[in-house]
Coordinates of N, CA, C and O in Angstrom, one line a residue:
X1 N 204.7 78.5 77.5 CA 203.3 78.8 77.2 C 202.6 79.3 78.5 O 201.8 80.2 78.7
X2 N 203.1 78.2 79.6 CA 202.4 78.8 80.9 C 202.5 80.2 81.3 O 201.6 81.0 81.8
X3 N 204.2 80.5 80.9 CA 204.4 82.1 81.4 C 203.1 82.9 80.3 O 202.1 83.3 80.8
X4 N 203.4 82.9 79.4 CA 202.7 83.7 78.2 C 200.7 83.6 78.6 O 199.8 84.4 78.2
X5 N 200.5 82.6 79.3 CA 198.9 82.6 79.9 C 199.2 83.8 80.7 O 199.0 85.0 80.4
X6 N 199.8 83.3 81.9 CA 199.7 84.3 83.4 C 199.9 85.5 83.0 O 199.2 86.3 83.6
X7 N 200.6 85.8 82.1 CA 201.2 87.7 81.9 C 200.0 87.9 81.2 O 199.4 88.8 81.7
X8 N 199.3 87.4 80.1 CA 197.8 88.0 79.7 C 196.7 87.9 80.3 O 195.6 88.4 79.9
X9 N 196.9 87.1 81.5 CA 196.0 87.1 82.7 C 196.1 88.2 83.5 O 195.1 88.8 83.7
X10 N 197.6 88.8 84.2 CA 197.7 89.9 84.5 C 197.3 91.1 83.5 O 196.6 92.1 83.9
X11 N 197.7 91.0 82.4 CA 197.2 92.8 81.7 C 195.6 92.4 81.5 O 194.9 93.2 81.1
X12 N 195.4 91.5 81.8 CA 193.9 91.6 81.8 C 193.1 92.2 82.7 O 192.1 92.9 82.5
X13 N 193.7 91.8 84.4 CA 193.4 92.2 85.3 C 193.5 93.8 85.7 O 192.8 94.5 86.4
X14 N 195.0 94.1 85.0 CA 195.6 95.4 85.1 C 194.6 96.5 84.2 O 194.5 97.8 84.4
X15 N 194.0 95.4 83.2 CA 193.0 96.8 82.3 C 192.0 96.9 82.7 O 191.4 98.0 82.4
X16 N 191.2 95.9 83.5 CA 190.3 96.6 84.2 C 190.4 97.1 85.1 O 189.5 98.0 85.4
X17 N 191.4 96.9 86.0 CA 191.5 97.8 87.0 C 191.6 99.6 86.7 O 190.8 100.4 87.1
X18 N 192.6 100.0 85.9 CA 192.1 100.9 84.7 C 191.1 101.2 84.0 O 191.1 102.3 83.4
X19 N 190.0 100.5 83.8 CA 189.2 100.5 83.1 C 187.8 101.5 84.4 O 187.0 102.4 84.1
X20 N 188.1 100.8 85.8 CA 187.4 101.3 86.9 C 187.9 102.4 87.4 O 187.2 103.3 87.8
X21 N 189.4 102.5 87.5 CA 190.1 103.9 87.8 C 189.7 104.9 86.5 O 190.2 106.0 86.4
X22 N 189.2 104.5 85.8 CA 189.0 106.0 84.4 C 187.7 106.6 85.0 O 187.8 107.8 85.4
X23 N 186.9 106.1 85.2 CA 185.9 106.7 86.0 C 185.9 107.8 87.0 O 185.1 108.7 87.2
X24 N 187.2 107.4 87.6 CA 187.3 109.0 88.8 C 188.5 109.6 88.3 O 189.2 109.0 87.5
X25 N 188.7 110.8 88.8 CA 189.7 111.7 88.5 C 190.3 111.0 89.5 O 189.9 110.3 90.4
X26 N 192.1 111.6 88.9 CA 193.2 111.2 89.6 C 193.6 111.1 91.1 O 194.7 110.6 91.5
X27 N 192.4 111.9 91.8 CA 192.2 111.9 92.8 C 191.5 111.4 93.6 O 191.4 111.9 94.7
X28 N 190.9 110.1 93.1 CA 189.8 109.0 93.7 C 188.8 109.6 93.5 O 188.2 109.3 94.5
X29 N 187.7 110.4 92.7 CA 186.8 111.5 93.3 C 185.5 111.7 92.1 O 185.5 112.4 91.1
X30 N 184.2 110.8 92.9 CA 183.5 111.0 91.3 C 182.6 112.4 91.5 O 182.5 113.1 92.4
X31 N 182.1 112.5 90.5 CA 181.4 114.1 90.2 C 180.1 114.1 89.9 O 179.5 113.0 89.6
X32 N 179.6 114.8 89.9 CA 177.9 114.8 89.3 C 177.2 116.3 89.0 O 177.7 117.4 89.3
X33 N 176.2 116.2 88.7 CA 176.0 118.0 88.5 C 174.5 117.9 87.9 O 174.2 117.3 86.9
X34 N 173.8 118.5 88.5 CA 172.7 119.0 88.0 C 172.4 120.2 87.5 O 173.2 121.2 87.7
X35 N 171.6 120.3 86.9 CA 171.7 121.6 86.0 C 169.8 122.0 85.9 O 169.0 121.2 85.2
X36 N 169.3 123.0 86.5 CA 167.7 123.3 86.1 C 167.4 124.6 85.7 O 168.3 125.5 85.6
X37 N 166.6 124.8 85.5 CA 165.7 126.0 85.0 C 165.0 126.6 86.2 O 164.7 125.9 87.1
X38 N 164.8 127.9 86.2 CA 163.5 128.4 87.5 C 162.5 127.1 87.4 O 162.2 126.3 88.3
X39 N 162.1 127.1 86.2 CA 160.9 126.6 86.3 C 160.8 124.8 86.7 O 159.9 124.1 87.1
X40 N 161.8 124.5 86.6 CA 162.0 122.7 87.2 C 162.3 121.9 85.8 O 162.0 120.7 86.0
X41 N 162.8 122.2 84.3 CA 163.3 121.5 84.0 C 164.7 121.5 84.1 O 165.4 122.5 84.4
X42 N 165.3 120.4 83.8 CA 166.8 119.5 84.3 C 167.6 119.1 83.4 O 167.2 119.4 82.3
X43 N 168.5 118.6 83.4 CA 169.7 117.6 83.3 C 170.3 117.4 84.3 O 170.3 118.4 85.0
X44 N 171.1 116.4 84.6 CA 171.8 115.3 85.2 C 172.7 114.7 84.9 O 172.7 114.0 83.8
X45 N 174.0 114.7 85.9 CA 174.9 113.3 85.3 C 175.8 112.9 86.6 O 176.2 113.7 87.4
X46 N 176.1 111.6 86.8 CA 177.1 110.8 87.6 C 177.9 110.0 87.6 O 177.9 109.0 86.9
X47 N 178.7 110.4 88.7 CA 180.4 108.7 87.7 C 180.9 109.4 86.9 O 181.4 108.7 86.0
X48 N 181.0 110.2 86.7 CA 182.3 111.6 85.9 C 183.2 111.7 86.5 O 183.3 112.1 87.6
X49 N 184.3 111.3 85.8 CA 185.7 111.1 85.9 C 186.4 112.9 86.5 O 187.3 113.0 87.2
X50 N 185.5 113.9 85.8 CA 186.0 115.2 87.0 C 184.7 116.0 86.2 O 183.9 115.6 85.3
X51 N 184.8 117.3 87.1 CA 184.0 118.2 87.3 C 183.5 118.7 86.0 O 182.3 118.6 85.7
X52 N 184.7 119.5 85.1 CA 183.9 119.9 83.6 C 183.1 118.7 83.1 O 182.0 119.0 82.7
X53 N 183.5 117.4 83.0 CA 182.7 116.3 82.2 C 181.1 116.7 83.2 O 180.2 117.2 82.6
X54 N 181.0 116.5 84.0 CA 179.7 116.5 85.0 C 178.9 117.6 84.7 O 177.7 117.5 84.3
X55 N 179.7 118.5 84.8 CA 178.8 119.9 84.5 C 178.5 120.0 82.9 O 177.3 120.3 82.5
X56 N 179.3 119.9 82.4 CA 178.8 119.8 80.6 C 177.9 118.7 80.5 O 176.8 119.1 80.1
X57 N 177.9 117.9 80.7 CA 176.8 116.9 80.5 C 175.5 116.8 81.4 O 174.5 116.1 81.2
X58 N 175.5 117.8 82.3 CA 173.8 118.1 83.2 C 173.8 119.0 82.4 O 172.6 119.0 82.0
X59 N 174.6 120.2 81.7 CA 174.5 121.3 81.6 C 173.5 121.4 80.0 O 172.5 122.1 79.8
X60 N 174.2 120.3 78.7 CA 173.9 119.7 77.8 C 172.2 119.4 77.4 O 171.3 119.9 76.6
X61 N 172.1 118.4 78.5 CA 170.6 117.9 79.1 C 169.7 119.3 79.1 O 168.8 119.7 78.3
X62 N 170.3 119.8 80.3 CA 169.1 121.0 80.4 C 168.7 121.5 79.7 O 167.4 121.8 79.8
X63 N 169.5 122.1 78.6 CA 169.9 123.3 77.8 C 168.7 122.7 76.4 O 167.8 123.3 75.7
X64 N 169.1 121.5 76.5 CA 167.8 120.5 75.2 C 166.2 120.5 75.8 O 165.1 120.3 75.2
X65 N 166.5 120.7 77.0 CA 164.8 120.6 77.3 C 164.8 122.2 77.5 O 164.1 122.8 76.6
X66 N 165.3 122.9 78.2 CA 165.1 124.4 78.4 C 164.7 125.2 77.6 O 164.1 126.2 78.0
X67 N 165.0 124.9 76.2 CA 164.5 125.9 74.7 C 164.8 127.3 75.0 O 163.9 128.1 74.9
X68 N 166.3 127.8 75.6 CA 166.5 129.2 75.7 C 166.3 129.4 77.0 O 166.7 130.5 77.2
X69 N 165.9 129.0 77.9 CA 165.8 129.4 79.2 C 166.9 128.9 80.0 O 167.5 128.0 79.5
X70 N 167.2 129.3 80.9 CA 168.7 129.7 81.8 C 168.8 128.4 82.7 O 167.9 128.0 83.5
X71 N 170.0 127.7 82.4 CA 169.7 126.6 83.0 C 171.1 126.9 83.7 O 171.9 127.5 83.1
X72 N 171.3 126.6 85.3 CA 172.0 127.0 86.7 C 172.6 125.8 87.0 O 172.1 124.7 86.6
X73 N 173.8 125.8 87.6 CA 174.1 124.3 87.6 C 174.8 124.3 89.4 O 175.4 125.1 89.9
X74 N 174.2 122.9 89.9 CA 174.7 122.8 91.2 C 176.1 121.5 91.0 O 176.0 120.5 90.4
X75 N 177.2 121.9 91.8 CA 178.5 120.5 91.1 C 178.4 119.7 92.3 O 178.4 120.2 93.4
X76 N 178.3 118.4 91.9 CA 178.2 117.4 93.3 C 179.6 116.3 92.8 O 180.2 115.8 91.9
X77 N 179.7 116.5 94.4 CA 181.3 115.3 94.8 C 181.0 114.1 95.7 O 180.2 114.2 96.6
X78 N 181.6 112.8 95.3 CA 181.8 111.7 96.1 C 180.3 111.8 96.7 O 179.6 111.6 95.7
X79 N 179.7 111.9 97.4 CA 178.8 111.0 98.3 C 177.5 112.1 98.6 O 176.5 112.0 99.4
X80 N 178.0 113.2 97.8 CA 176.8 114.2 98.0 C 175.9 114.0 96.6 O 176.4 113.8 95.5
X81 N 174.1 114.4 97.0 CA 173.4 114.3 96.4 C 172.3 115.5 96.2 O 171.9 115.9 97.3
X82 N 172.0 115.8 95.5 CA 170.8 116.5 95.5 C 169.3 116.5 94.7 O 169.2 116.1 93.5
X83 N 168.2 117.0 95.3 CA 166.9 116.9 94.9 C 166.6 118.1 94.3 O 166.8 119.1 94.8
X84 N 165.8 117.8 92.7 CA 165.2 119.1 92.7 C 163.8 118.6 92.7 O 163.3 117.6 92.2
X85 N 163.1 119.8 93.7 CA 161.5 120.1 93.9 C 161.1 120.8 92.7 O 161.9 121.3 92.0
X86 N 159.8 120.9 92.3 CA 158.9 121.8 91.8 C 157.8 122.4 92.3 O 156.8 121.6 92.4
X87 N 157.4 123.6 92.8 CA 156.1 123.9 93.1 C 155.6 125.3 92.3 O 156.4 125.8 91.5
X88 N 154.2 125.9 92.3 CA 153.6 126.7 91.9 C 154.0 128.4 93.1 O 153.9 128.5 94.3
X89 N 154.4 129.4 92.0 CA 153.7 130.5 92.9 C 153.4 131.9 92.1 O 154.1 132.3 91.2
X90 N 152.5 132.3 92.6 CA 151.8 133.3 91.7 C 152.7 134.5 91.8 O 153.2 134.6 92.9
X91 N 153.1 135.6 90.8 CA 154.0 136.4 90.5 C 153.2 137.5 89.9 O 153.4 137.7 88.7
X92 N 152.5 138.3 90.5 CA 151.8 139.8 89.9 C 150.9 139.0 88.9 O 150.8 139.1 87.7
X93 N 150.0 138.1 89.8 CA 148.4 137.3 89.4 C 148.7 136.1 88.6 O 147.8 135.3 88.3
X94 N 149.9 136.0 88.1 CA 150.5 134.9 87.1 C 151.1 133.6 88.1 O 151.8 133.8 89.1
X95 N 150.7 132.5 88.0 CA 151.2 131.4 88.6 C 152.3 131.1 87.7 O 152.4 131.1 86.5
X96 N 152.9 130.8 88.3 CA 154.3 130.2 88.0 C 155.1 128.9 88.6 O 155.0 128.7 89.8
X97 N 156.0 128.1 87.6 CA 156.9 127.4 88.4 C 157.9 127.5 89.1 O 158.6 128.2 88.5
X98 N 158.5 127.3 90.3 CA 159.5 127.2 90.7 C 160.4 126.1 91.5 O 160.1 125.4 92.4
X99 N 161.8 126.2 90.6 CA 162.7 125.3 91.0 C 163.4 125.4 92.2 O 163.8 126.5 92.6
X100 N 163.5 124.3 92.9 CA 164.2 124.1 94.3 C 165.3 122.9 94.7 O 165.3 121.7 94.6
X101 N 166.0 123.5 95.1 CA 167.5 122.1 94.8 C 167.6 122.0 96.7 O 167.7 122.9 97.5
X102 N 167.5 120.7 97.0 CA 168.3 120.3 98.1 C 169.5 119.3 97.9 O 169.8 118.7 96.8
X103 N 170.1 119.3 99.2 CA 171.0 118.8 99.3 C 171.4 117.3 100.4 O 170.7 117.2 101.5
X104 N 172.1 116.5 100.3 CA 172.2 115.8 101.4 C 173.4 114.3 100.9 O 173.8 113.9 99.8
X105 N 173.6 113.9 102.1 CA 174.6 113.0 102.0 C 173.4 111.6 101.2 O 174.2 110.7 101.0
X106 N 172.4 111.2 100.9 CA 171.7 110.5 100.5 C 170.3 111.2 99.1 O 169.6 112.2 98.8
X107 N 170.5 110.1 98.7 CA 169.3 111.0 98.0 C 167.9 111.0 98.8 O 167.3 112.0 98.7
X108 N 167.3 110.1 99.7 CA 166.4 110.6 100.5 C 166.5 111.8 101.5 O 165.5 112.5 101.9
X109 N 167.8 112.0 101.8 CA 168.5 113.2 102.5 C 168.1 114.7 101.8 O 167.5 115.7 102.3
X110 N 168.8 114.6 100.0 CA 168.5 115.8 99.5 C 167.4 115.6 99.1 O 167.5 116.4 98.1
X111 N 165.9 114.9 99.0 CA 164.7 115.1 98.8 C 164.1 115.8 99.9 O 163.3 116.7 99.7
X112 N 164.5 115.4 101.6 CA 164.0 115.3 102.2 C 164.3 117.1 102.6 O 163.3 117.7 102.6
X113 N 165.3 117.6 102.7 CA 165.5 119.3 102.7 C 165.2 120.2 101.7 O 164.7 121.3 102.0
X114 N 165.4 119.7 100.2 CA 164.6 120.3 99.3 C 163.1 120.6 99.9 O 162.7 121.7 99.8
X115 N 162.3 119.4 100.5 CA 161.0 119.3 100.4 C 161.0 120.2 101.7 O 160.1 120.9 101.5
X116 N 161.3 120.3 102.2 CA 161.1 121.4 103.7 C 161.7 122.8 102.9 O 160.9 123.7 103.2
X117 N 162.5 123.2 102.4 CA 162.9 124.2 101.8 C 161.8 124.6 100.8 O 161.6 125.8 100.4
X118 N 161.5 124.2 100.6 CA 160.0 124.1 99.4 C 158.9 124.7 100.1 O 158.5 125.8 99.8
X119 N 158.5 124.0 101.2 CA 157.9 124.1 102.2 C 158.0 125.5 103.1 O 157.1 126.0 103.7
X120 N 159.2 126.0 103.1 CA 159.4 127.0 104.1 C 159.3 128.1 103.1 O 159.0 129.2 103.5
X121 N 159.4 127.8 101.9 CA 159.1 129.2 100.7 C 157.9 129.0 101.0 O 157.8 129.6 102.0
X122 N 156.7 128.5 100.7 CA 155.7 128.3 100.1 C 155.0 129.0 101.2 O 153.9 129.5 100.8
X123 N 155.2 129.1 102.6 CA 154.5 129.3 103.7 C 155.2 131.0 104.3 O 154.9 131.5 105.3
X124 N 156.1 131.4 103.6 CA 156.8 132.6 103.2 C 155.9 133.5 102.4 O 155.4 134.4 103.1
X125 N 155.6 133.4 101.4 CA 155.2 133.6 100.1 C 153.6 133.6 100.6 O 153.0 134.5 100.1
X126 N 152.8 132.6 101.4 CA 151.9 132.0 101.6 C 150.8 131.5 100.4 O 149.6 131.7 100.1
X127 N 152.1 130.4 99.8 CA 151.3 129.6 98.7 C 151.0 128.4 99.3 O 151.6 127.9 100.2
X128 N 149.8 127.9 98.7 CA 149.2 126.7 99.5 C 149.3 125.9 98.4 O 148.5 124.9 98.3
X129 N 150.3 126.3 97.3 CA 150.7 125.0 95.9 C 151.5 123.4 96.5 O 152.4 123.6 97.3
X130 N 151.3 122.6 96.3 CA 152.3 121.3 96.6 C 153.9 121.4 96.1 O 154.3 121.6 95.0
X131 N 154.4 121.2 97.0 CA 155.9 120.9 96.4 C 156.5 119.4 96.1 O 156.7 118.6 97.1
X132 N 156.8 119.1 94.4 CA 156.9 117.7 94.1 C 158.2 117.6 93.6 O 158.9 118.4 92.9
X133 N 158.6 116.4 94.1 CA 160.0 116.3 93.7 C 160.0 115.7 92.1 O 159.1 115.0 91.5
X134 N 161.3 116.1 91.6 CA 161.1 115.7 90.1 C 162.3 114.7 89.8 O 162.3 113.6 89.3
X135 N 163.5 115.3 90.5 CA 164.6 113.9 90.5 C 165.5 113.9 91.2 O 165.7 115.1 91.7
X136 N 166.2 113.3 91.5 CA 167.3 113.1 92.3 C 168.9 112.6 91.7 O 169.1 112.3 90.5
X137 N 169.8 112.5 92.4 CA 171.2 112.8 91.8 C 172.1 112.4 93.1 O 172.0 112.7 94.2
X138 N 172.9 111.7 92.6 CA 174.1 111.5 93.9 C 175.5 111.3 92.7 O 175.7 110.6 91.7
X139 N 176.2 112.2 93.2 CA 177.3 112.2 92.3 C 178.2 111.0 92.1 O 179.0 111.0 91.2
X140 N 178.2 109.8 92.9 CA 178.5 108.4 92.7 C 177.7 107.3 92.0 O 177.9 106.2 91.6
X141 N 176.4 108.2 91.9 CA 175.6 107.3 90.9 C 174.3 106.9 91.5 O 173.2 106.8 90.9
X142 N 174.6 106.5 93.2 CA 173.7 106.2 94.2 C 172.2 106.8 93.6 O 172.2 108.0 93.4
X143 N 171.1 106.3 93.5 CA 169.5 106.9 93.6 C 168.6 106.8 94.9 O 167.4 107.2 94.9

């Protein structure tokens, strides 16, 4: 009986460990992906076991809020994250939205280059709109 405990003790141990390895591809390696519109709407996903799962599921999201508008997808690995910004800029007298993705080993990292990249359009362009972050993403799951 003792043996018969320990061996259902080990496959117990063995299926979660399985249970945490399904999560990454066979390569140790988790995924994530965002997915937006010009105009700043999104989807998101992280902790995807590989890349198509990541990308179809930011891609999914978007496509539900987008109503027909073209949703772009950026693919994030292991410990990279990225921010999307939103700001205003006028287009032949029409103000408009525009989407902006940064990047970074942190998600304060890719808020923080998004938000200067936002910034360096905006003063390009010479719009004096605010640039606001809408969300963040680290392909390990990190916020």
């Amino acid at each position: 009986m003792k043996i018969l405990a320990a061996i259902a003790s080990i496959v117990t141990i063995i299926t979660g460990i399985f249970v945490l390895w399904d999560r990454m591809d066979s390569n140790g390696k988790h995924y994530g992906a965002i997915s937006y519109t010009n105009t700043g709407l999104y989807g998101s996903s992280w902790s995807q076991a590989g890349s198509d799962e990541a990308k179809n599921s930011a891609l999914k999201d978007c496509k539900t809020q987008a109503k027909g508008k073209t949703c772009k997808t950026r693919m994030l690995q292991d410990q990279e994250c990225a921010a999307l910004v939103r700001t205003k800029k006028t287009v032949d007298g029409k103000k408009r939205r525009l989407a902006i993705i940064g990047l970074g080993k942190s998600s304060d990292a890719a808020q923080v280059t998004a938000l200067k990249t936002c910034d360096r359009k905006n003063k390009k362009d010479q719009t004096k709109a605010a640039c606001k972050i809408v969300t963040s993403v680290c392909a390990d799951g990190r916020h």
